[in-house]
mmCIF file of C-alpha atoms in Angstrom:
data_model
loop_
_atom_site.group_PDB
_atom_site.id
_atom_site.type_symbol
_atom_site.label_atom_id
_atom_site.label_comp_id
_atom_site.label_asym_id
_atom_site.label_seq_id
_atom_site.Cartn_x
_atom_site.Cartn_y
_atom_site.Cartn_z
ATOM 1 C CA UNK A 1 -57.931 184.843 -150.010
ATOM 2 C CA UNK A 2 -55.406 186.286 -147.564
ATOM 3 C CA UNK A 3 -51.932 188.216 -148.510
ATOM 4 C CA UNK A 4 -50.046 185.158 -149.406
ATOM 5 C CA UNK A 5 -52.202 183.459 -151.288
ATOM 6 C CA UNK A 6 -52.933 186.168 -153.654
ATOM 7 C CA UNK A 7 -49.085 187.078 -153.986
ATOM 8 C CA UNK A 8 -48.515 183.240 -154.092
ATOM 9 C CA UNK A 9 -46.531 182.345 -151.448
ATOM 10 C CA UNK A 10 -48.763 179.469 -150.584
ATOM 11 C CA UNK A 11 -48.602 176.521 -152.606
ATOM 12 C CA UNK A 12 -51.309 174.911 -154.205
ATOM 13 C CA UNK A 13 -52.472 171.599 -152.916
ATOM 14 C CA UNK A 14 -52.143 169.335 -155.566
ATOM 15 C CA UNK A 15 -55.554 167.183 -155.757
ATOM 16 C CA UNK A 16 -58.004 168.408 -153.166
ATOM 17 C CA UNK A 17 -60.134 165.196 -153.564
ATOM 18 C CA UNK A 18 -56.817 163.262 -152.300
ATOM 19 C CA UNK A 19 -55.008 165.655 -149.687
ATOM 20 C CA UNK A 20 -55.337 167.665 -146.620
ATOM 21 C CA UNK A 21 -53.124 170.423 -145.556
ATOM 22 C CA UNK A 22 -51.547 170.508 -141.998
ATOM 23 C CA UNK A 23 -53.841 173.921 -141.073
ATOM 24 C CA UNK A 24 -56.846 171.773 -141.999
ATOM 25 C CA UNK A 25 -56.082 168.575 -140.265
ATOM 26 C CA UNK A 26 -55.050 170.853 -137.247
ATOM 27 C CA UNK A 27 -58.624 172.940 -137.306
ATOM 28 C CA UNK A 28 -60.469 169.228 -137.206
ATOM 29 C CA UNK A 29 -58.400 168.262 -134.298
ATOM 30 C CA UNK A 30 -58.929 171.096 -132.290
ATOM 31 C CA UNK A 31 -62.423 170.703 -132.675
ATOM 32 C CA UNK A 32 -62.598 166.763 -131.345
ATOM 33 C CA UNK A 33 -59.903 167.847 -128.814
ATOM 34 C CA UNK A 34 -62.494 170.215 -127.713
ATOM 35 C CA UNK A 35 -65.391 167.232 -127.338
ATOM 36 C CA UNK A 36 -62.762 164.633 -125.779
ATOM 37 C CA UNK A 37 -61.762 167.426 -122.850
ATOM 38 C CA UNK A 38 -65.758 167.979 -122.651
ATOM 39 C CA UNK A 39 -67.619 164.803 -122.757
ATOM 40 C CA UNK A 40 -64.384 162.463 -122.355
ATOM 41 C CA UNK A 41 -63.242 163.099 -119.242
ATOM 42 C CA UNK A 42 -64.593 164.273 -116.049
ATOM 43 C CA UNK A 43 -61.221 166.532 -114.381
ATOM 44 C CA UNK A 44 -63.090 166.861 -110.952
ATOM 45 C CA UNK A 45 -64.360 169.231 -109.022
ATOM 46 C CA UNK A 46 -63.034 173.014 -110.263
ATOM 47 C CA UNK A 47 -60.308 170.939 -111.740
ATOM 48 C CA UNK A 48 -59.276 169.634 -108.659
ATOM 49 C CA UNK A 49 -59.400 165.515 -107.541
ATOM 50 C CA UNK A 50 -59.569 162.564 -108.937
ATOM 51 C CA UNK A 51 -60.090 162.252 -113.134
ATOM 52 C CA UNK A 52 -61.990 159.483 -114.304
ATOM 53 C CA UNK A 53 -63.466 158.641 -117.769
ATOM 54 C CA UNK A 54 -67.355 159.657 -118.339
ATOM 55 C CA UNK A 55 -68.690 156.784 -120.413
ATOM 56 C CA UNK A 56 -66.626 154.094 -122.661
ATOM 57 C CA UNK A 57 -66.103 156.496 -125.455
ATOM 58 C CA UNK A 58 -62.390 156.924 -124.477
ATOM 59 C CA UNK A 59 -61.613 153.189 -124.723
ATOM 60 C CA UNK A 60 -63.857 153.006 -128.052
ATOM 61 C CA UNK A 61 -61.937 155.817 -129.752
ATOM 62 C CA UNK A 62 -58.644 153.967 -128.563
ATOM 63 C CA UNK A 63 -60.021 150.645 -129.172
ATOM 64 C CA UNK A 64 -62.501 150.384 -132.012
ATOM 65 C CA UNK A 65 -61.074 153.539 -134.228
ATOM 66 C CA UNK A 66 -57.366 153.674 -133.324
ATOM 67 C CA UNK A 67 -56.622 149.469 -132.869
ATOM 68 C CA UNK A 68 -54.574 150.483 -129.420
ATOM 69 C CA UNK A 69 -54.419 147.714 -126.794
ATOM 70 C CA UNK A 70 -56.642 147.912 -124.418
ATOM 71 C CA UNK A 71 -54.310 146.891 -121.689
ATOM 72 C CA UNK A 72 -52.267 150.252 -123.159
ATOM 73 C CA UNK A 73 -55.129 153.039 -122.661
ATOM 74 C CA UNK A 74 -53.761 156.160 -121.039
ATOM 75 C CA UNK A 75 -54.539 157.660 -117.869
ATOM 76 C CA UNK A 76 -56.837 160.202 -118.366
ATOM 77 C CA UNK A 77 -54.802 162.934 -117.533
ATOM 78 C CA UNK A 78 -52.743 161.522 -120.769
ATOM 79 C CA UNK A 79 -55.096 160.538 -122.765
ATOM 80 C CA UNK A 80 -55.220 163.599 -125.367
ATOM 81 C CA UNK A 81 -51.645 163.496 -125.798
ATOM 82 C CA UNK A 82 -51.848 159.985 -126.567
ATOM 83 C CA UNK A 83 -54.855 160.503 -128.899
ATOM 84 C CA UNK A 84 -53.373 163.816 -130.704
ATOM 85 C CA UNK A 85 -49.720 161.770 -131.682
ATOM 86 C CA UNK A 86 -51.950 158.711 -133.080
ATOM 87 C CA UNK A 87 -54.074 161.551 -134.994
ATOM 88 C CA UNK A 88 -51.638 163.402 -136.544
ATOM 89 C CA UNK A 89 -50.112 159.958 -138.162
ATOM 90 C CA UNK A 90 -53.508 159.560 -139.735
ATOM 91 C CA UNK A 91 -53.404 159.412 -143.831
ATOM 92 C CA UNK A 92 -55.878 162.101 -145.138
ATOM 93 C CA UNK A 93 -58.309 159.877 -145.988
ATOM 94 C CA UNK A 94 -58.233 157.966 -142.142
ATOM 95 C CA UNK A 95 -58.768 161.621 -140.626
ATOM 96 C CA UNK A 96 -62.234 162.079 -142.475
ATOM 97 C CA UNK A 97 -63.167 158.391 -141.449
ATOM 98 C CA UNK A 98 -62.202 159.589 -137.933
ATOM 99 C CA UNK A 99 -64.813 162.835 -138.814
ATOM 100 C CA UNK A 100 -67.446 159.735 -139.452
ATOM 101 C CA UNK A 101 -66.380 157.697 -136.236
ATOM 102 C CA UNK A 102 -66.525 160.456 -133.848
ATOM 103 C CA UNK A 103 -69.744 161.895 -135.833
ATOM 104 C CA UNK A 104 -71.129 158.320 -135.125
ATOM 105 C CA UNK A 105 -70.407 157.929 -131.615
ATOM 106 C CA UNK A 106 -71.290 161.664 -130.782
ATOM 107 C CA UNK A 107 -74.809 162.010 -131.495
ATOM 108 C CA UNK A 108 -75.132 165.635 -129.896
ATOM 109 C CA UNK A 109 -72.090 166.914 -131.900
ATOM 110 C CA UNK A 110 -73.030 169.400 -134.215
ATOM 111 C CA UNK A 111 -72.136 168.177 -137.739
ATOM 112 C CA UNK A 112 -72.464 171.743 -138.580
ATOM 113 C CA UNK A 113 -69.076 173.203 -136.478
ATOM 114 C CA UNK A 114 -67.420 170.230 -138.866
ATOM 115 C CA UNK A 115 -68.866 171.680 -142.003
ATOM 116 C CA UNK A 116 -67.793 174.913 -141.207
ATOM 117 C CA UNK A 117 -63.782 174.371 -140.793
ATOM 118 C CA UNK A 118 -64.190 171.750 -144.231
ATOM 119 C CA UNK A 119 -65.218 175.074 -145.530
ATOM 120 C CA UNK A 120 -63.094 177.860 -143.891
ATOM 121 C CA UNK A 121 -60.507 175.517 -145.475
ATOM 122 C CA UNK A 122 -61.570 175.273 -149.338
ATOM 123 C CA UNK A 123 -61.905 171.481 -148.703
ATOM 124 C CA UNK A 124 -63.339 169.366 -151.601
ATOM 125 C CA UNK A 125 -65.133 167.719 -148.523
ATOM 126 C CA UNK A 126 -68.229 168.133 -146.639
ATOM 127 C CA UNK A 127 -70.335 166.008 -144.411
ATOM 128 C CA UNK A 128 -73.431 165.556 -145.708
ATOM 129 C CA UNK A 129 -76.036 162.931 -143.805
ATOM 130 C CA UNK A 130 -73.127 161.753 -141.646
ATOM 131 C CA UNK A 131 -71.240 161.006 -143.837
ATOM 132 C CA UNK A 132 -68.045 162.385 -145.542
ATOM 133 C CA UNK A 133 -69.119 163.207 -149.618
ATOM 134 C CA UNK A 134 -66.764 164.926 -152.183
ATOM 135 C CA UNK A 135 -69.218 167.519 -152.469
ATOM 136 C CA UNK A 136 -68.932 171.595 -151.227
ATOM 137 C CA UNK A 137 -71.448 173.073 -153.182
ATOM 138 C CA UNK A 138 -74.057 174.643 -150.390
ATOM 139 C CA UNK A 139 -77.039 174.267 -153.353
ATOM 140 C CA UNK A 140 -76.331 170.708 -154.026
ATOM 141 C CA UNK A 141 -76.246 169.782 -150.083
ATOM 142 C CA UNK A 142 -79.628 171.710 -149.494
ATOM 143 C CA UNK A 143 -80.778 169.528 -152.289
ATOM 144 C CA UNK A 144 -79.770 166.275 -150.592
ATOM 145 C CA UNK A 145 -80.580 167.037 -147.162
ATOM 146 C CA UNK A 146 -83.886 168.309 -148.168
ATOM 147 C CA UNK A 147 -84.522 164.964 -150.013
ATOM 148 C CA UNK A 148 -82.918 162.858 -147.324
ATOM 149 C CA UNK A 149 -85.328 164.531 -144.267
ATOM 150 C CA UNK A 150 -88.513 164.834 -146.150
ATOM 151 C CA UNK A 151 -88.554 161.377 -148.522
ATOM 152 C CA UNK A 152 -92.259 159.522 -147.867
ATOM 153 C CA UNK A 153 -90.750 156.355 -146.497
ATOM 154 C CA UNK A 154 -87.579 155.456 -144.697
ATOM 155 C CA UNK A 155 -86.866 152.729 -147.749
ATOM 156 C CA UNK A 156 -86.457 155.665 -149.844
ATOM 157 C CA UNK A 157 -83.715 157.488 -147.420
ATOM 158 C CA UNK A 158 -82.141 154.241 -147.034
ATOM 159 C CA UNK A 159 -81.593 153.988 -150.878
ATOM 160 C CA UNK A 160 -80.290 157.747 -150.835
ATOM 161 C CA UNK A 161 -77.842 156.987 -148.077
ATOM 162 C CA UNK A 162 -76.335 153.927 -149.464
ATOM 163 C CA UNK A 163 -76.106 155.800 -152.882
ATOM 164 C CA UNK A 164 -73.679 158.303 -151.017
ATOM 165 C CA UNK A 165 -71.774 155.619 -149.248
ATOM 166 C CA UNK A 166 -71.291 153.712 -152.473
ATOM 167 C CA UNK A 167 -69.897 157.407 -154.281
ATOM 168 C CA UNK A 168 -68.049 158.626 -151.125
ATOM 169 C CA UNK A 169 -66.178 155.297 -150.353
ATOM 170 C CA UNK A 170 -62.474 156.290 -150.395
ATOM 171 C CA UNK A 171 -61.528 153.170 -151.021
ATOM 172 C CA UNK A 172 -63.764 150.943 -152.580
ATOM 173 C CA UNK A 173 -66.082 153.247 -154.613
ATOM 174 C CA UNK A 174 -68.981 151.857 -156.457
ATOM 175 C CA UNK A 175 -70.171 154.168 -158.849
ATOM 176 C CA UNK A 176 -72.741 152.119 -160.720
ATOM 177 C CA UNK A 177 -74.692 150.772 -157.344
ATOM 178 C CA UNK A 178 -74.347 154.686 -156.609
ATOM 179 C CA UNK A 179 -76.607 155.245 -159.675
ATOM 180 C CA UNK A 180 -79.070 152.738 -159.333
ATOM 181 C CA UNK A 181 -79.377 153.382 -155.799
ATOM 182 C CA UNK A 182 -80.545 157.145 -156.400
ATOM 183 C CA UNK A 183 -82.322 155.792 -159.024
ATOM 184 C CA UNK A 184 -84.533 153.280 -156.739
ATOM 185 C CA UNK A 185 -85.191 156.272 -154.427
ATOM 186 C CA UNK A 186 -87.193 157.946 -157.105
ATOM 187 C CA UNK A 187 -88.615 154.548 -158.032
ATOM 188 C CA UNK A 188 -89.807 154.214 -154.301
ATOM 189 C CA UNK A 189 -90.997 157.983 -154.728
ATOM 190 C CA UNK A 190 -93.253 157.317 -157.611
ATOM 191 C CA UNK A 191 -94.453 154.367 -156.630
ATOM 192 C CA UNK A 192 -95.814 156.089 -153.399
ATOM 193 C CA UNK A 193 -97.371 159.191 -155.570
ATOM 194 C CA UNK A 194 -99.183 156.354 -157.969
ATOM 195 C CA UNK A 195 -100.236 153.969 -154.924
ATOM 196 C CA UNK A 196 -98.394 150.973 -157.195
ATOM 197 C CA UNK A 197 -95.584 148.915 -156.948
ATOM 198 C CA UNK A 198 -95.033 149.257 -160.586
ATOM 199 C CA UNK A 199 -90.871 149.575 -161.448
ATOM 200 C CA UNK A 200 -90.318 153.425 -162.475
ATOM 201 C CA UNK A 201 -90.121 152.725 -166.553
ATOM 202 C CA UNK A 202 -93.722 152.230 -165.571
ATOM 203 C CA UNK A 203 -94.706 154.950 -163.330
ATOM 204 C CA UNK A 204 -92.887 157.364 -165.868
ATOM 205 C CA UNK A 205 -95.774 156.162 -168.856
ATOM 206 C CA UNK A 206 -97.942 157.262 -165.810
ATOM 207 C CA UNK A 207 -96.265 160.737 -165.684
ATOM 208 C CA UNK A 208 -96.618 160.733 -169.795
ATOM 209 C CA UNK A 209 -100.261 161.090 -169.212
ATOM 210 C CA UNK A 210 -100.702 163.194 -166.305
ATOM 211 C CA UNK A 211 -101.274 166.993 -166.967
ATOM 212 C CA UNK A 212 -99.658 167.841 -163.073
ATOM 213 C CA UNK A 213 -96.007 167.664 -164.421
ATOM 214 C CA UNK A 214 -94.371 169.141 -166.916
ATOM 215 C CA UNK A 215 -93.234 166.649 -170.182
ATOM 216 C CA UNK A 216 -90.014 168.462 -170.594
ATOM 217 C CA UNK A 217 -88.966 167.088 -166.696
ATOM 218 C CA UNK A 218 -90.866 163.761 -167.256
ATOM 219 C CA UNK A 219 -88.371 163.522 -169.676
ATOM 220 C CA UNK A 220 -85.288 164.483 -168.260
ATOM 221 C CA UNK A 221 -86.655 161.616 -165.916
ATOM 222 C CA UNK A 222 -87.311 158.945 -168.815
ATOM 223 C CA UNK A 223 -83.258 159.892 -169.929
ATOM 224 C CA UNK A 224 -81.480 159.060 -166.501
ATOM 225 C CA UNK A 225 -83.700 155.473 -166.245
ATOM 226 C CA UNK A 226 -82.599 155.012 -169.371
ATOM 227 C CA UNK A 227 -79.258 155.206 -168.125
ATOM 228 C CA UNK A 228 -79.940 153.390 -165.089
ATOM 229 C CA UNK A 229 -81.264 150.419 -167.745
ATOM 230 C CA UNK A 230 -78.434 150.693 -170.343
ATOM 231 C CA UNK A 231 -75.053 151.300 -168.125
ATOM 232 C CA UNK A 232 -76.001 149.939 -164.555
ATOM 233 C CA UNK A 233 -79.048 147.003 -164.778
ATOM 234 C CA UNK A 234 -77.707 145.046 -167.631
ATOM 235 C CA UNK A 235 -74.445 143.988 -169.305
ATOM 236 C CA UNK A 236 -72.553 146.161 -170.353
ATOM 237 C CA UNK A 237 -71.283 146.597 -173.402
ATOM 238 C CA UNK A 238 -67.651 146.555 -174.880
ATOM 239 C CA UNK A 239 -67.912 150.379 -175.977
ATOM 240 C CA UNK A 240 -70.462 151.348 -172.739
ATOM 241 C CA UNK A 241 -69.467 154.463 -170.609
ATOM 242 C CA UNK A 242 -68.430 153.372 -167.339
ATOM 243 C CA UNK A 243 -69.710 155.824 -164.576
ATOM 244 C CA UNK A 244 -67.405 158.131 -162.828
ATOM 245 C CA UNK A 245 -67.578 159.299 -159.312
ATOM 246 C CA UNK A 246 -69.376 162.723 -161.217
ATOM 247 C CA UNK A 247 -71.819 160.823 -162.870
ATOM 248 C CA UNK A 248 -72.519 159.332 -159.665
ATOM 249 C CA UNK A 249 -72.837 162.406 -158.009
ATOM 250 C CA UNK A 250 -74.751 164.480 -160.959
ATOM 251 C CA UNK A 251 -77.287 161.487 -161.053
ATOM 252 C CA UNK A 252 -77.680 161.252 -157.378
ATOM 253 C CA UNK A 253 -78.531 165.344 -157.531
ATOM 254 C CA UNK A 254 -80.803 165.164 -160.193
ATOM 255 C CA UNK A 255 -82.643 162.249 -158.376
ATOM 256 C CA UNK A 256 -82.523 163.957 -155.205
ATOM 257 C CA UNK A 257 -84.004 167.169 -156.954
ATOM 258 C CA UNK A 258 -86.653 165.016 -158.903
ATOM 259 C CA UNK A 259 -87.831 163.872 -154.969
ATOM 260 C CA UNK A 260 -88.446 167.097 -153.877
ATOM 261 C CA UNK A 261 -90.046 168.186 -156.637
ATOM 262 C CA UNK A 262 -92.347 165.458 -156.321
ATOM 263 C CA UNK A 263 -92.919 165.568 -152.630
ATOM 264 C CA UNK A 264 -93.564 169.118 -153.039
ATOM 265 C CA UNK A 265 -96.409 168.547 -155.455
ATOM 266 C CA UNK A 266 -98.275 166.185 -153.323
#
């Protein structure tokens, strides 16, 4: 922390989860104003002649993200200005789906130079799988990356990814799908350790009388399908806990740590 944050004459941010200060939200621009003047635009030879768009990522940022007029798309020579005033009217929330937009239509961006101004900045943010979590701990992303890149099947990684859409939605969060879909990536796990198609309550009786695992995990296991089976599969109950964007979180770590423990032992 710099001079005037320790002596306080910074304030606070109020709710990281819900805000973004102006030296944030001006770091992320400069770093897509850097790709647009890059891979945008082509300014000529030496910056001499003629500029003309690259590709149609231009009009799709203008288009598809922004909801300009077509008919209305800048010359290029204009076109940051016209794309920095729309930016800096974006809502917090719209600037990290921008983040996911341009990460999406970008494939040789480096999610990484992203990562690293979310951090510079104390955001509650990073981007984790392409995708925009409320998550900063560098343990817990190493423990979902590693899960994502080395799960047996690509049904597994698709459960894993929905499970952080469904957590990381902004607007419409779904916490319980969150769970279950974790939960169904271990299923998917198992099932490919015990060659079955058995549903995990199963494959965990399996675990109960294998001597490769230790009980004490096999339990920790049997507690959070018990959870998936009392607060997510079923009805719920008048009095039932209804699952928070942490528990959706802490079960989706726990899951993704259970996968790489398991792929590890194979």
């Amino acid at each position: 922390m710099n001079f005037s944050g320790r002596e306080g004459h910074k304030k606070p941010r109020v709710n990281a989860l819900e805000s973004m200060d102006d030296s944030l939200k001006t770091a992320l621009w400069n770093a897509i104003y850097k790709e647009i003047n890059t891979h945008y635009i082509n300014w000529g030879y030496g910056g001499y002649g003629t500029s003309v768009y690259r590709n149609t990522k231009a009009e799709n940022l203008w288009t598809d993200f922004f909801r300009q007029n077509i008919s209305g798309l800048p010359l290029t020579e204009k076109y940051l200005r016209a794309i920095e005033n729309l930016y800096f009217k974006l809502e917090w929330f719209e600037v990290y789906d921008l983040i996911e937009f341009f990460i999406e239509q970008n494939k040789h961006f480096k999610v990484e130079e992203f990562n690293k101004i979310l951090t510079k900045h104390n955001a509650a943010y990073s981007v984790i799988n392409s995708i925009v979590q409320p998550i900063s701990n560098e343990d817990i992303i190493t423990i979902m990356e590693s899960a994502y890149n080395h799960s047996f099947s690509q049904e597994i990684r698709e459960h894993l990814l929905k499970a952080q859409t469904l957590y990381s939605n902004k607007k419409n969060p779904d916490f319980s799908n969150s769970c279950l879909e974790s939960i169904k990536g271990v299923e998917g796990t198992c099932r490919v350790i015990f060659k079955n198609k058995k549903i995990l309550g199963d494959n965990i009786k399996e675990l109960r009388n294998s001597q490769d695992h230790n009980q004490h995990l096999v339990a920790i296991l049997e507690k959070i399908n018990a959870f998936r089976n009392n607060d997510i599969a079923h009805a719920k109950k008048q009095d039932d806990h209804t699952p928070t964007r942490e528990d959706a979180i802490l079960v989706h770590t726990i899951c993704c740590g259970f996968i790489n423990y398991f792929k590890s032992n194979t």
